[in-house]
Amino acid sequence: MKVITGKSIKDVDKNEIENFLKVYKKVEIDLGTGDGRYVYKNAKENSDTLFIGIEPIQKQLENYSRKSQKENITNALYILGSIEFFPEELIGTADKLTIILPWGSLLQSITNPNYEKTALISNILKNKGICEIVLGYSKEHEPNETERLELQNLSVEYLKSTVISMFKKNNLYLTEITSLGKGDLKSIESTWSKKLSFGKNRPLYQLKFKKMLN
Ligand SMILES: C[S@@+](CC[C@H](N)C(=O)[O-])C[C@H]1O[C@@H](n2cnc3c(N)ncnc32)[C@H](O)[C@@H]1O
C-alpha cells in the first residue's frame, strides 16, 4: 500500500497497517478523496477515528498530507488507489465509507453499477458499516462528460431502479435518500462540495446504506 506524505511515497505492508488500525476505535475511508481536505478536517475533529483518503492522482494528495504531518495529525492517512486498484489491505476494515462528489470512472461505477464494483464497495465495509454517497451531475452543464461516461438523467426513480437495487444485491441496504440543494453542500468539509455550493444548480443526492450480512 502506498502512503503519501507531501511529495514522498512510502510502501506500508499489511502487518504495519493492521497494527496501526488497531489503535483506533473506528476507521473511516473516503474513496476518491481528491485533495483530502475531508480527511484532514474530520481527523482533526475526531482523534479516536482513523480517516483514510484514497485517491488515484498522487499530486492531489500532497498538500493536505503535508499539512497533516506538520500539525501532527496522526489519525489521517492518504493512500494512492482507486476503485479499480483498491488497496487489498483495507478490505473489510471500514466502519464508514464516504464517496463525495465522485467523477470519472468512480461516478460511473456508482450510477451505471455492475456487480463486481458494487461488491467491492460492500467488501470495504465491516458488517453493520455505513456507506454515504453524495453525487450529482447535469447533462446540461456537463454535456461532454455525461456523454463519455454514458450517464443517465439523475432522479430518485433512476437511483432506486438501478443503483439501490444493485447495492441491495451486495448487502447494502438503503437507510436514507435525500435530494440536496447546492447550499446543503456547504456543511460537507470537502473541496468540491465547497466549490459546487457556489456553482450552478444541478440534481444532487445523498444516499446512505447500511451493510447487513444475513
Ligand atoms: C470531483 S472530485 C471530488 C473529490 C473530493 N471527494 C471532494 O469532494 O473534494 C472527484 C475525484 O474522484 C477521483 N476519481 C476519479 N476516478 C476514480 C476512481 N476510479 N477511483 C477513485 N477515485 C477516482 C478523482 O481523481 C477526483 O479526485
Coordinates of C-alpha atoms and ligand atoms in Angstrom, one line a residue:
M1 CA 0.0 0.0 0.0
K2 CA 1.4 3.4 -1.0
V3 CA 1.1 6.1 1.6
I4 CA 1.6 9.7 0.5
T5 CA 3.1 12.4 2.7
G6 CA 3.8 15.6 0.8
K7 CA 6.0 14.6 -2.2
S8 CA 7.2 11.4 -0.6
I9 CA 5.7 8.0 -1.1
K10 CA 6.2 5.1 1.3
D11 CA 5.3 1.4 0.9
V12 CA 3.5 0.1 4.0
D13 CA 2.9 -3.6 4.4
K14 CA -0.2 -5.5 5.7
N15 CA 1.3 -6.0 9.2
E16 CA 2.2 -2.4 9.7
I17 CA -1.3 -1.2 8.6
E18 CA -3.0 -3.8 10.8
N19 CA -1.1 -2.6 13.9
F20 CA -2.0 1.0 13.0
L21 CA -5.7 0.2 12.6
K22 CA -5.9 -1.5 16.0
V23 CA -5.1 1.8 17.7
Y24 CA -8.4 3.4 16.7
K25 CA -12.0 2.9 17.8
K26 CA -13.2 3.5 14.3
V27 CA -12.0 3.6 10.7
E28 CA -13.5 5.8 8.0
I29 CA -12.4 5.6 4.4
D30 CA -13.0 8.4 1.9
L31 CA -12.8 7.0 -1.7
G32 CA -12.0 9.5 -4.4
T33 CA -10.8 11.9 -1.7
G34 CA -9.3 14.4 -4.2
D35 CA -7.0 16.8 -2.2
G36 CA -8.0 15.0 1.1
R37 CA -9.5 18.1 2.7
Y38 CA -12.4 16.0 4.1
V39 CA -9.9 13.6 5.7
Y40 CA -7.8 16.4 7.2
K41 CA -10.8 18.3 8.6
N42 CA -12.5 15.2 10.1
A43 CA -9.3 13.7 11.5
K44 CA -8.6 17.0 13.3
E45 CA -12.1 16.9 15.0
N46 CA -12.2 13.1 15.8
S47 CA -9.0 11.8 17.3
D48 CA -10.5 8.4 18.1
T49 CA -11.1 7.6 14.4
L50 CA -8.6 6.9 11.7
F51 CA -9.5 8.7 8.5
I52 CA -8.1 7.2 5.3
G53 CA -8.3 9.1 2.0
I54 CA -7.9 7.1 -1.2
E55 CA -7.1 8.9 -4.5
P56 CA -5.7 7.8 -7.8
I57 CA -3.8 11.1 -8.5
Q58 CA -0.8 11.3 -6.3
K59 CA -0.2 15.1 -6.8
Q60 CA -3.7 15.8 -5.4
L61 CA -2.7 14.3 -2.0
E62 CA 0.4 16.4 -1.5
N63 CA -0.9 19.5 0.2
Y64 CA -3.2 18.1 3.0
S65 CA -0.9 15.1 3.7
R66 CA 1.9 17.6 4.3
K67 CA -0.3 19.8 6.4
S68 CA -1.4 16.8 8.5
Q69 CA 2.2 15.8 9.1
K70 CA 3.2 19.4 10.1
E71 CA 0.3 19.6 12.5
N72 CA 1.0 16.1 13.9
I73 CA -2.5 14.8 12.9
T74 CA -1.6 11.1 13.2
N75 CA -5.1 9.8 12.5
A76 CA -5.1 10.9 8.9
L77 CA -3.7 8.6 6.1
Y78 CA -3.5 9.5 2.4
I79 CA -3.2 6.5 0.1
L80 CA -2.8 6.0 -3.6
G81 CA -5.5 3.9 -5.1
S82 CA -8.9 3.8 -6.9
I83 CA -12.0 1.7 -7.1
E84 CA -10.2 -0.3 -9.8
F85 CA -7.0 -0.7 -7.8
F86 CA -8.2 -0.7 -4.2
P87 CA -5.5 -1.5 -1.6
E88 CA -6.4 -5.0 -0.5
E89 CA -5.0 -4.4 3.0
L90 CA -8.0 -2.2 3.6
I91 CA -10.7 -4.7 2.6
G92 CA -13.2 -5.3 5.5
T93 CA -11.7 -2.5 7.7
A94 CA -14.1 0.4 7.4
D95 CA -16.9 1.3 9.8
K96 CA -17.8 4.0 7.4
L97 CA -17.1 4.6 3.7
T98 CA -17.7 8.0 2.1
I99 CA -17.7 8.8 -1.6
I100 CA -18.2 12.5 -2.1
L101 CA -19.0 14.0 -5.5
P102 CA -17.3 11.2 -7.5
W103 CA -16.3 11.8 -11.0
G104 CA -14.9 9.8 -13.9
S105 CA -14.9 6.0 -13.6
L106 CA -15.8 6.2 -9.9
L107 CA -19.0 8.0 -10.6
Q108 CA -19.7 5.6 -13.5
S109 CA -19.2 2.7 -11.1
I110 CA -22.0 4.0 -8.9
T111 CA -24.5 5.3 -11.4
N112 CA -24.0 2.5 -14.0
P113 CA -23.3 -0.1 -11.4
N114 CA -22.0 -3.6 -12.1
Y115 CA -22.0 -6.5 -9.6
E116 CA -18.2 -6.6 -9.2
K117 CA -17.7 -2.9 -8.4
T118 CA -20.6 -2.8 -6.0
A119 CA -19.3 -5.9 -4.3
L120 CA -16.0 -4.2 -3.7
I121 CA -17.8 -1.2 -2.2
S122 CA -19.6 -3.6 0.2
N123 CA -16.4 -5.5 0.9
I124 CA -14.5 -2.4 2.1
L125 CA -17.0 -2.2 5.0
K126 CA -17.3 -4.3 8.1
N127 CA -20.7 -5.8 8.8
K128 CA -23.1 -3.0 10.0
G129 CA -20.8 -0.5 8.4
I130 CA -22.2 2.6 6.8
C131 CA -21.8 3.9 3.2
E132 CA -22.6 7.5 2.4
I133 CA -22.5 8.8 -1.1
V134 CA -23.1 12.3 -2.3
L135 CA -23.4 12.6 -6.1
G136 CA -24.7 14.9 -8.7
Y137 CA -24.3 16.0 -12.3
S138 CA -26.3 17.5 -15.1
K139 CA -26.4 16.8 -18.8
E140 CA -26.9 20.5 -19.4
H141 CA -23.8 21.7 -17.5
E142 CA -21.5 18.7 -18.2
P143 CA -22.5 17.5 -21.7
N144 CA -19.2 16.0 -22.7
E145 CA -18.6 14.0 -19.5
T146 CA -22.1 12.8 -19.2
E147 CA -21.9 11.5 -22.8
R148 CA -18.5 10.0 -22.4
L149 CA -19.5 8.2 -19.2
E150 CA -22.9 7.3 -20.6
L151 CA -24.6 8.8 -17.6
Q152 CA -28.4 8.8 -17.4
N153 CA -30.6 11.6 -16.1
L154 CA -30.4 11.6 -12.3
S155 CA -33.7 11.1 -10.4
V156 CA -34.9 9.2 -7.4
E157 CA -36.6 6.7 -9.7
Y158 CA -33.4 6.1 -11.6
L159 CA -31.4 5.7 -8.4
K160 CA -34.0 3.2 -7.0
S161 CA -34.3 1.1 -10.0
T162 CA -30.6 0.9 -10.9
V163 CA -28.2 1.8 -8.1
I164 CA -30.1 1.0 -4.9
S165 CA -31.2 -2.4 -6.2
M166 CA -27.7 -3.3 -7.2
F167 CA -26.4 -2.2 -3.8
K168 CA -29.0 -4.4 -2.1
K169 CA -27.8 -7.4 -4.0
N170 CA -24.5 -6.8 -2.2
N171 CA -26.0 -6.5 1.3
L172 CA -26.0 -2.7 1.3
Y173 CA -29.5 -1.6 2.4
L174 CA -30.7 1.9 1.8
T175 CA -31.5 3.8 5.0
E176 CA -31.9 7.3 3.6
I177 CA -32.1 9.1 0.3
T178 CA -32.1 12.9 0.3
S179 CA -32.4 15.3 -2.5
L180 CA -29.9 18.1 -1.8
G181 CA -29.8 21.8 -2.8
K182 CA -26.4 23.2 -3.6
G183 CA -26.5 25.1 -0.2
D184 CA -26.6 21.8 1.6
L185 CA -23.1 21.0 0.3
K186 CA -21.6 23.8 2.5
S187 CA -21.6 21.6 5.6
I188 CA -19.5 18.9 3.9
E189 CA -15.9 19.5 4.6
S190 CA -14.5 18.7 1.1
T191 CA -13.1 21.0 -1.5
W192 CA -15.5 20.0 -4.3
S193 CA -18.6 20.3 -2.0
K194 CA -17.5 23.9 -1.2
K195 CA -16.9 24.6 -4.9
L196 CA -20.2 23.3 -6.1
S197 CA -22.1 25.0 -3.3
F198 CA -21.4 28.2 -5.2
G199 CA -21.8 26.7 -8.6
K200 CA -24.8 26.1 -10.9
N201 CA -27.9 24.2 -9.8
R202 CA -27.9 20.5 -10.6
P203 CA -29.6 17.4 -9.3
L204 CA -27.7 16.3 -6.1
Y205 CA -28.5 13.3 -3.9
Q206 CA -27.2 11.9 -0.7
L207 CA -27.6 8.1 -0.3
K208 CA -26.9 6.3 2.9
F209 CA -26.6 2.5 3.1
K210 CA -26.0 0.0 5.9
K211 CA -24.2 -3.2 5.3
M212 CA -26.2 -6.1 6.8
L213 CA -25.0 -9.6 6.4
N214 CA -27.6 -12.3 6.9
Ligands
LIG1 C1 -15.0 16.0 -8.2 S1 -13.6 15.2 -7.4 C2 -14.2 15.1 -5.7 C3 -13.0 15.0 -4.8 C4 -13.4 15.0 -3.3 N1 -14.2 13.9 -2.9 C5 -14.1 16.3 -2.9 O1 -15.3 16.3 -2.6 O2 -13.4 17.3 -2.9 C6 -13.7 13.5 -7.9 C7 -12.5 12.7 -7.5 O3 -12.7 11.3 -7.9 C8 -11.4 10.8 -8.2 N2 -11.6 9.6 -9.1 C9 -11.9 9.5 -10.4 N3 -11.9 8.3 -10.8 C10 -11.7 7.5 -9.7 C11 -11.6 6.1 -9.5 N4 -11.8 5.2 -10.5 N5 -11.4 5.7 -8.2 C12 -11.2 6.5 -7.2 N6 -11.2 7.9 -7.4 C13 -11.5 8.4 -8.6 C14 -10.8 12.0 -9.0 O4 -9.4 11.8 -9.1 C15 -11.2 13.2 -8.2 O5 -10.2 13.4 -7.2

